[in-house]
mmCIF file of C-alpha atoms and ligand atoms in Angstrom:
data_model
loop_
_atom_site.group_PDB
_atom_site.id
_atom_site.type_symbol
_atom_site.label_atom_id
_atom_site.label_comp_id
_atom_site.label_asym_id
_atom_site.label_seq_id
_atom_site.Cartn_x
_atom_site.Cartn_y
_atom_site.Cartn_z
ATOM 1 C CA MET R 1 0.000 0.000 0.000
ATOM 2 C CA THR R 2 1.272 3.455 -0.861
ATOM 3 C CA GLU R 3 1.509 5.935 1.954
ATOM 4 C CA ARG R 4 -0.524 9.054 1.295
ATOM 5 C CA PRO R 5 -0.119 12.520 2.745
ATOM 6 C CA GLN R 6 -2.802 13.900 5.069
ATOM 7 C CA GLY R 7 -5.322 16.573 4.296
ATOM 8 C CA GLY R 8 -6.172 15.821 0.695
ATOM 9 C CA LYS R 9 -2.719 16.730 -0.570
ATOM 10 C CA ARG R 10 -1.248 14.843 -3.451
ATOM 11 C CA TRP R 11 2.279 13.603 -3.745
ATOM 12 C CA LYS R 12 4.309 15.145 -6.510
ATOM 13 C CA CYS R 13 6.867 13.157 -8.446
ATOM 14 C CA PRO R 14 9.789 12.277 -6.209
ATOM 15 C CA ARG R 15 13.077 14.026 -6.849
ATOM 16 C CA LEU R 16 15.722 11.358 -7.115
ATOM 17 C CA PHE R 17 19.259 11.543 -5.908
ATOM 18 C CA LEU R 18 21.304 10.769 -9.007
ATOM 19 C CA CYS R 19 24.931 9.881 -9.383
ATOM 20 C CA ASP R 20 26.752 12.843 -10.925
ATOM 21 C CA GLY R 21 28.597 10.517 -13.296
ATOM 22 C CA ALA R 22 27.784 10.437 -17.009
ATOM 23 C CA ALA R 23 25.078 7.786 -16.628
ATOM 24 C CA LYS R 24 22.969 9.768 -14.075
ATOM 25 C CA ASN R 25 22.252 6.512 -12.353
ATOM 26 C CA LYS R 26 19.702 6.381 -9.527
ATOM 27 C CA ASN R 27 20.643 3.006 -8.060
ATOM 28 C CA PHE R 28 23.135 2.521 -5.254
ATOM 29 C CA THR R 29 24.370 -0.366 -3.194
ATOM 30 C CA ARG R 30 25.357 -0.007 0.412
ATOM 31 C CA ILE R 31 28.911 -0.592 1.595
ATOM 32 C CA HIS R 32 29.837 -0.972 5.238
ATOM 33 C CA SER R 33 33.242 -0.801 6.808
ATOM 34 C CA PHE R 34 33.994 -1.623 10.424
ATOM 35 C CA SER R 35 36.875 -0.471 12.536
ATOM 36 C CA ILE R 36 37.944 0.038 16.109
ATOM 37 C CA ARG R 37 39.834 3.128 17.272
ATOM 38 C CA PHE R 38 42.003 3.062 20.392
ATOM 39 C CA TYR R 39 42.965 5.991 22.571
ATOM 40 C CA GLY R 40 46.171 6.315 24.512
ATOM 41 C CA VAL R 41 45.274 7.202 28.086
ATOM 42 C CA ASN R 42 48.035 8.353 30.403
ATOM 43 C CA PHE R 43 48.177 6.991 33.981
ATOM 44 C CA SER R 44 45.376 4.514 33.407
ATOM 45 C CA ASP R 45 45.179 0.800 32.788
ATOM 46 C CA ASP R 46 41.880 1.110 31.045
ATOM 47 C CA LEU R 47 41.806 0.555 27.351
ATOM 48 C CA VAL R 48 39.637 3.190 25.780
ATOM 49 C CA TYR R 49 38.224 2.609 22.352
ATOM 50 C CA ASP R 50 35.463 3.420 19.916
ATOM 51 C CA LYS R 51 33.887 1.080 17.469
ATOM 52 C CA LEU R 52 33.221 2.747 14.159
ATOM 53 C CA THR R 53 30.842 1.708 11.451
ATOM 54 C CA ASP R 54 31.027 3.637 8.221
ATOM 55 C CA GLU R 55 28.431 3.455 5.539
ATOM 56 C CA LEU R 56 28.915 4.393 1.914
ATOM 57 C CA PHE R 57 26.625 4.188 -1.062
ATOM 58 C CA GLN R 58 28.085 3.073 -4.347
ATOM 59 C CA CYS R 59 26.652 3.801 -7.786
ATOM 60 C CA THR R 60 25.802 0.490 -9.441
ATOM 61 C CA LYS R 61 27.001 1.781 -12.810
ATOM 62 C CA CYS R 62 30.211 3.774 -12.398
ATOM 63 C CA GLY R 63 31.248 2.654 -8.915
ATOM 64 C CA LYS R 64 31.454 6.172 -7.505
ATOM 65 C CA THR R 65 30.776 6.322 -3.761
ATOM 66 C CA PHE R 66 28.797 8.855 -1.742
ATOM 67 C CA THR R 67 28.508 9.370 1.989
ATOM 68 C CA THR R 68 25.175 9.616 3.760
ATOM 69 C CA LEU R 69 25.949 13.294 4.381
ATOM 70 C CA GLN R 70 26.520 14.037 0.697
ATOM 71 C CA ILE R 71 23.186 12.460 -0.174
ATOM 72 C CA GLU R 72 21.385 14.269 2.662
ATOM 73 C CA ASN R 73 22.816 17.577 1.452
ATOM 74 C CA VAL R 74 21.525 17.049 -2.073
ATOM 75 C CA LEU R 75 18.072 16.075 -0.779
ATOM 76 C CA ALA R 76 18.080 19.169 1.450
ATOM 77 C CA GLU R 77 18.790 21.264 -1.662
ATOM 78 C CA PHE R 78 15.757 19.725 -3.391
ATOM 79 C CA LYS R 79 13.654 20.679 -0.370
ATOM 80 C CA LYS R 80 14.957 24.260 -0.373
ATOM 81 C CA LYS R 81 14.221 24.668 -4.082
ATOM 82 C CA GLU R 82 10.708 23.302 -3.628
ATOM 83 C CA GLU R 83 10.069 25.578 -0.650
ATOM 84 C CA ALA R 84 11.282 28.569 -2.663
ATOM 85 C CA ARG R 85 8.440 28.000 -5.104
ATOM 86 C CA TYR R 86 5.818 28.749 -2.450
HETATM 87 ZN ZN1 LIG K 101 27.605 6.573 -11.277
#
């Protein structure tokens, strides 16, 4: 079932995030990387560390990767442009 907006509004066509490569591809696969970061702590026996999980999105055509932040920024631009029309 398609989700519908409230109040009798109609959805407009979605604006797609597209790869900026030549193919203007809209499909991405998700890539995860996992790491652990250690801190040197003076005068302490405790080992202090962070676990890090990074997520990238890779264009299925040209292999270019984008971070979540890059994609969010582009979507935020779409929103700004749409808001400017009101
Ligand atoms: Zn691409």
